[in-house]
Short mmCIF file of C-alpha atoms in Angstrom, two decimals:
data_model
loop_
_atom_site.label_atom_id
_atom_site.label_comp_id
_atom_site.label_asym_id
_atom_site.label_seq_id
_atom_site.Cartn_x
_atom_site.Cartn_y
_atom_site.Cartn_z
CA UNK A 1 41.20 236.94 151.29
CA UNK A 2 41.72 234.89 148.19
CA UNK A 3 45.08 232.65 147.04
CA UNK A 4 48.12 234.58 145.73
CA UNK A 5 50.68 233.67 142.99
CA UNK A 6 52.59 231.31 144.68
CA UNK A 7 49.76 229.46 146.51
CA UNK A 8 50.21 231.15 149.80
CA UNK A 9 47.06 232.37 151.71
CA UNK A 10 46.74 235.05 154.32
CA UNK A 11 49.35 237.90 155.08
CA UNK A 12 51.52 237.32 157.40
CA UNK A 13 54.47 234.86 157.52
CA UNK A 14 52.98 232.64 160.63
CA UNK A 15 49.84 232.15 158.38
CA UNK A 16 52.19 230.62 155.74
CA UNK A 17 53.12 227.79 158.44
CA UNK A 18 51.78 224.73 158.63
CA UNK A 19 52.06 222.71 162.01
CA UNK A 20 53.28 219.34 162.00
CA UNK A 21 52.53 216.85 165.06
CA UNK A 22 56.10 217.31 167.08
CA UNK A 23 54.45 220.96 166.93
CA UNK A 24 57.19 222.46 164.71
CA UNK A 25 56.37 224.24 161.51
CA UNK A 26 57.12 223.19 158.04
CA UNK A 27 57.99 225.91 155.59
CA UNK A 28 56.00 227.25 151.91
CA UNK A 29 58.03 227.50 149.11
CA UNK A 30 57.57 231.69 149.08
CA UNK A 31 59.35 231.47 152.71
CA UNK A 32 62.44 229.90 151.89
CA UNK A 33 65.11 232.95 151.02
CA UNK A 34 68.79 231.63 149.07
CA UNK A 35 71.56 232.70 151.67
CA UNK A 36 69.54 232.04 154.74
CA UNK A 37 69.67 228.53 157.23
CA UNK A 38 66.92 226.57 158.01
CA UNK A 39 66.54 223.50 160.00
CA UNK A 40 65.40 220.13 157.53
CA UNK A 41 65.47 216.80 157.70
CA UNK A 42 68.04 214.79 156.22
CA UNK A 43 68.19 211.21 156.08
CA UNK A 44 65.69 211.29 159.30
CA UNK A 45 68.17 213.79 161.77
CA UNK A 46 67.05 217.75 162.00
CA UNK A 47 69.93 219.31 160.91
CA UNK A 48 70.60 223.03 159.56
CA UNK A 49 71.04 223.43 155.74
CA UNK A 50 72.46 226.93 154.08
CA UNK A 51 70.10 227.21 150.72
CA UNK A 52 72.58 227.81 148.00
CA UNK A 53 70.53 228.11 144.94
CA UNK A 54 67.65 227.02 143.38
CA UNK A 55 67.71 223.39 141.62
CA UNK A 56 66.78 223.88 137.92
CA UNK A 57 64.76 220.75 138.49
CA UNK A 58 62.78 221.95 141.47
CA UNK A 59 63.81 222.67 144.98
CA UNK A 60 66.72 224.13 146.28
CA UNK A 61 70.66 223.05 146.25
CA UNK A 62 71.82 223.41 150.13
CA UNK A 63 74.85 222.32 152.42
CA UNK A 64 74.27 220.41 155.27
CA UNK A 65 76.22 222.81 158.29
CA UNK A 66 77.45 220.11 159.83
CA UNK A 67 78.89 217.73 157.39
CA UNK A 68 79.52 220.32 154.72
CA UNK A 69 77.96 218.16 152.06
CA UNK A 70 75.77 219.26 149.31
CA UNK A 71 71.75 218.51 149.59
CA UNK A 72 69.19 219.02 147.92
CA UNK A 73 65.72 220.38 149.22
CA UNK A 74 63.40 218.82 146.95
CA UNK A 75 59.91 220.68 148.59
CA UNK A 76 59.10 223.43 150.92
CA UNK A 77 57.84 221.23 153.45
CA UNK A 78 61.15 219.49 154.51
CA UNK A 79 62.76 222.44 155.88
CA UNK A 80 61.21 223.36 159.73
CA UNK A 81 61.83 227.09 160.16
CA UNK A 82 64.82 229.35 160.38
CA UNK A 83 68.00 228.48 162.00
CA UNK A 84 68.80 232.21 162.98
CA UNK A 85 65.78 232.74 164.32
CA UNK A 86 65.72 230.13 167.02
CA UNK A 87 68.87 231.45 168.46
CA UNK A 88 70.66 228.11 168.18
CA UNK A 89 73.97 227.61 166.73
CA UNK A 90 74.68 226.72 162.49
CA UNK A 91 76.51 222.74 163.62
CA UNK A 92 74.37 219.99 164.27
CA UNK A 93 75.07 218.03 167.62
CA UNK A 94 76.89 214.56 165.41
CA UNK A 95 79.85 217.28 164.67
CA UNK A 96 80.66 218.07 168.50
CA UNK A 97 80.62 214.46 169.17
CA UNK A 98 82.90 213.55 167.06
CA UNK A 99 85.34 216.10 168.30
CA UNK A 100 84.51 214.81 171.94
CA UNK A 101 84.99 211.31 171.38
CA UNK A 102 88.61 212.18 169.58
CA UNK A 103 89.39 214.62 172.62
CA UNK A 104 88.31 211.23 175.27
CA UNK A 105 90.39 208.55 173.27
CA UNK A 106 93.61 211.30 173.49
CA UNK A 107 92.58 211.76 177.50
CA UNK A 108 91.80 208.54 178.37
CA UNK A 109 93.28 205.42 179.31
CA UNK A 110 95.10 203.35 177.09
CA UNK A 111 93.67 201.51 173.84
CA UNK A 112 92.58 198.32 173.93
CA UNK A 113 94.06 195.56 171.87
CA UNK A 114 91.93 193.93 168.74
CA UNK A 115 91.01 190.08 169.00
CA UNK A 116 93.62 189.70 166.15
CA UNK A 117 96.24 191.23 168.36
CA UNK A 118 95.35 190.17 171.67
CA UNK A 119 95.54 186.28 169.90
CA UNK A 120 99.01 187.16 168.37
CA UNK A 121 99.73 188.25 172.03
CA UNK A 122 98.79 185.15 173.39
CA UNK A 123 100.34 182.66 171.19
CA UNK A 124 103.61 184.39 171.47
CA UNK A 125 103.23 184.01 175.34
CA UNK A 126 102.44 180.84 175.01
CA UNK A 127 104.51 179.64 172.43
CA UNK A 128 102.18 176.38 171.69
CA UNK A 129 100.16 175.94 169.14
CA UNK A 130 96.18 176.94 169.92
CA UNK A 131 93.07 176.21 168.11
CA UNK A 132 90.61 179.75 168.23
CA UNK A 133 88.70 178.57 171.28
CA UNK A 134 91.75 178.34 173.23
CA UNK A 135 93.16 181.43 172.29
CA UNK A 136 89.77 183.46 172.99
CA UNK A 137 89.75 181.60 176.83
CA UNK A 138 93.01 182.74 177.73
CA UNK A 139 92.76 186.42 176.18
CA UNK A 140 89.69 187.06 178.35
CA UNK A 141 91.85 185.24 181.42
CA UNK A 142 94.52 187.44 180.55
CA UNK A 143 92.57 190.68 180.46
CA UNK A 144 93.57 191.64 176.92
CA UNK A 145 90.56 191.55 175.16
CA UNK A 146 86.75 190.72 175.24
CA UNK A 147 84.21 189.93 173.35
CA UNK A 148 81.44 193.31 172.37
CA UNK A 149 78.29 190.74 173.38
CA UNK A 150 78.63 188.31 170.23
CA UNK A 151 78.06 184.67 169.82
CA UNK A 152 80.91 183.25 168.52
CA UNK A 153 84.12 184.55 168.98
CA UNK A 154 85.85 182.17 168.31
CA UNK A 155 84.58 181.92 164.91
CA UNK A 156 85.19 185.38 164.12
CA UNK A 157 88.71 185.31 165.12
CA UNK A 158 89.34 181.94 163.27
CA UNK A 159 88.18 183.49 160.61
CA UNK A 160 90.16 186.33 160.55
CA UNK A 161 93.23 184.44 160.92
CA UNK A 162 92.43 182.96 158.04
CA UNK A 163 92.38 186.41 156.38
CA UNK A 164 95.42 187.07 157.65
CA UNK A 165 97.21 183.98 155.67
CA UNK A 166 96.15 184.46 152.77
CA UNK A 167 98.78 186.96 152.49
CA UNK A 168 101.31 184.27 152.48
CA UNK A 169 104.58 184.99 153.80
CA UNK A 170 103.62 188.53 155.13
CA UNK A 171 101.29 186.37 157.53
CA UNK A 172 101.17 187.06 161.23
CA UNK A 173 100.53 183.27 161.67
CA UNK A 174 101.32 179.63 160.97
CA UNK A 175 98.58 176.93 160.98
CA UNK A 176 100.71 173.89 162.44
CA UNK A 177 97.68 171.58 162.43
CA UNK A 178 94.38 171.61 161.74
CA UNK A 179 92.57 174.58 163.60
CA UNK A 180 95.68 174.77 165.18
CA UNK A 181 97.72 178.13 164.85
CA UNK A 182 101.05 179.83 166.61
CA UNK A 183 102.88 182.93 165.94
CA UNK A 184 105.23 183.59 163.08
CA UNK A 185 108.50 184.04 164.58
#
């Protein structure tokens, strides 16, 4: 059994596989049919690709199922098998999520309030001037907001208010001293 044009050996398409530790197969260039869906990896995640043509510079033009963006295959050996074959559906798991997390923010409870807005909140409550310390404190007594697991709070929200007026007029706020901020009536 010698090598054939195309460098495949062997006659069957399993002998044109080669295994790869996770103990999927990685595809030879004769394998790989335009039309037909393969899983690949793109930007490290399995997905499944549709080949579309071949790439005049080598490889293969594809669209990535789940996004619907164009790829290209450069080699053989990033695609993993057929799609069809496995019996698994064309979309990659990141599409349903997205429609699951849209479907749970529609269901669910009500949204929560930014730092920016839970300060303007406060400070109209208030109605006394509040450095960014402050304002944080009493939006976390208040139950309007809290912070993800950072640092500083404070200084993102001061900084943000600062943002904020550099548009002037169109501000939300009004710095009355310094570090010292209220709500634009």
């Amino acid at each position: 059994m010698g090598v054939v044009a195309g460098g495949s050996r062997g006659l069957t398409m399993a002998a044109n596989h080669e295994r790869i530790p996770n103990g999927e197969t990685k595809m030879k260039k004769t394998d790989v049919k335009i039309g037909s869906e393969y899983f690949a990896t793109v930007t490290n995640k399995k997905v499944t690709v549709r080949i579309d043509a071949e790439n005049s510079s080598g490889g293969w033009d594809a669209t990535n199922l789940s996004t619907g963006k164009k790829v290209r295959i450069k080699t053989a050996g990033r695609l993993q098998g057929s799609a069809r074959a496995a019996g698994t559906p064309a979309t990659e798991t990141r599409a349903r999520k997205r429609v699951a997390k849209k479907t749970a923010e529609a269901t669910g409870g009500e949204k929560k309030l930014s730092c920016v807005k839970a300060a303007l909140k406060v400070l109209t409550d208030n109605g006394e001037p509040m450095n960014a310390q402050e304002m944080i404190a009493a939006m976390v007594d208040a139950g309007l907001w809290e912070s993800p697991g950072g640092k500083t709070p404070h200084a993102t929200l001061y900084s943000a208010i600062l943002r904020d007026m550099k548009r002037g007029d169109e501000s939300r706020f009004v710095k009355t001293d310094r570090g010292r901020f209220t709500a634009r009536a």
